[in-house]
Coordinates of C-alpha atoms in Angstrom, one line a residue:
M3 CA 0.2 -0.4 0.0
S4 CA 3.0 2.7 0.6
A5 CA 4.5 1.9 -2.5
I6 CA 1.2 2.6 -4.2
Y7 CA 0.9 6.0 -2.7
L8 CA 4.6 7.0 -3.4
I9 CA 4.2 6.4 -6.9
A10 CA 0.6 8.1 -7.1
G11 CA 2.4 11.0 -5.2
M12 CA 5.4 10.9 -7.6
C13 CA 2.9 11.2 -10.3
H14 CA 1.5 14.4 -9.6
F15 CA 5.0 16.0 -10.0
W16 CA 6.2 14.2 -13.1
K17 CA 2.7 14.2 -14.9
P18 CA 0.9 17.3 -13.2
K19 CA -0.7 17.9 -16.9
F20 CA -2.6 14.6 -16.6
F21 CA -3.6 15.4 -13.0
L22 CA -4.6 19.2 -13.9
S23 CA -6.7 17.6 -16.7
I24 CA -8.9 15.7 -14.5
T25 CA -9.3 18.4 -12.3
P26 CA -13.3 19.1 -11.9
K27 CA -13.5 22.9 -12.6
W28 CA -14.4 24.0 -9.2
V29 CA -11.4 23.3 -7.3
P30 CA -9.6 26.3 -6.8
I31 CA -6.0 27.2 -7.7
P32 CA -5.7 23.5 -9.5
A33 CA -2.1 23.5 -9.7
F34 CA -1.8 24.1 -5.9
V35 CA -4.1 21.4 -5.3
N36 CA -2.4 19.1 -7.4
I37 CA 0.7 20.0 -5.6
A38 CA -0.7 20.0 -2.0
V39 CA -2.2 15.5 -3.0
G40 CA 0.9 14.5 -4.3
I41 CA 2.7 15.8 -1.0
A42 CA 0.1 14.1 0.6
E43 CA 0.3 11.1 -0.7
V44 CA 4.1 10.7 -0.3
L45 CA 3.9 11.7 3.2
L46 CA 0.9 9.5 3.8
G47 CA 2.6 6.7 2.1
L48 CA 5.6 6.9 3.9
A49 CA 4.1 7.2 7.0
L50 CA 2.8 3.8 6.6
L51 CA 5.8 2.2 6.8
W52 CA 6.4 2.7 10.5
E53 CA 4.1 1.1 13.1
T54 CA 3.8 3.9 15.5
T55 CA 2.3 6.9 12.0
R56 CA 0.2 3.7 10.0
S57 CA -2.6 4.5 11.6
Y58 CA -2.5 7.9 11.5
A59 CA -1.3 7.1 7.6
A60 CA -4.4 4.9 7.2
I61 CA -7.0 7.6 8.5
G62 CA -5.0 10.1 6.6
I63 CA -5.5 7.9 3.2
I64 CA -8.9 7.4 4.2
I65 CA -9.7 11.2 4.3
L66 CA -7.7 11.9 0.8
L67 CA -9.5 9.0 -0.7
I68 CA -12.9 10.9 0.2
F69 CA -11.7 14.3 -1.0
V70 CA -10.0 13.1 -4.5
F71 CA -13.3 11.0 -5.0
P72 CA -14.9 14.0 -6.7
A73 CA -12.0 14.1 -9.2
N74 CA -12.1 10.4 -10.4
V75 CA -15.8 10.9 -11.3
Y76 CA -15.1 14.1 -13.4
H77 CA -12.7 12.1 -15.0
Y78 CA -14.9 9.4 -15.3
Q79 CA -17.8 11.7 -16.6
K80 CA -15.1 13.7 -19.1
A81 CA -14.2 10.2 -20.6
K82 CA -17.7 9.1 -21.1
R83 CA -18.0 12.9 -23.3
K84 CA -15.4 11.9 -25.4
G85 CA -16.2 8.2 -26.0
K86 CA -12.3 7.5 -24.6
M87 CA -11.3 5.3 -21.7
V88 CA -14.7 4.8 -20.2
I89 CA -14.6 1.4 -18.5
V90 CA -11.1 2.0 -17.4
T91 CA -12.3 5.2 -15.7
M92 CA -15.6 3.4 -14.7
I93 CA -13.9 0.8 -12.9
R94 CA -11.7 3.4 -11.0
L95 CA -14.9 4.5 -9.1
P96 CA -15.3 1.1 -7.2
I97 CA -11.5 0.5 -6.5
Q98 CA -11.5 3.2 -4.9
L99 CA -14.2 2.0 -2.2
L100 CA -11.4 -1.3 -2.0
L101 CA -8.9 1.6 -1.2
L102 CA -10.6 3.5 1.4
Y103 CA -11.7 -0.5 3.1
W104 CA -7.6 -1.3 2.9
A105 CA -6.8 2.0 4.4
Y106 CA -9.2 1.2 7.2
T107 CA -7.9 -2.5 8.1
F108 CA -4.8 -0.2 9.0
V109 CA -6.9 1.7 11.7

């Protein structure tokens, strides 16, 4: 789980255009939010590595997953409008529930 969040967090810096393209229009200062989410994912991924911080990291991940869910819905809606990657973005939505549950097992 730690590797998933470390890699996902780094991707916010490696591929910012992708994340900015799936950021809903109502999100203020999208570039700042992208960086903040990337930093949060990296820090939470690291915090999962130590038993003393693992539970706090899991709670942070749960909160983060809830906050980024609208971006995943927006990404799906955008894919549906364009007729591209519809199934992948649709499958991503229930996978988010599995990620929530997985994080919860560390609380």
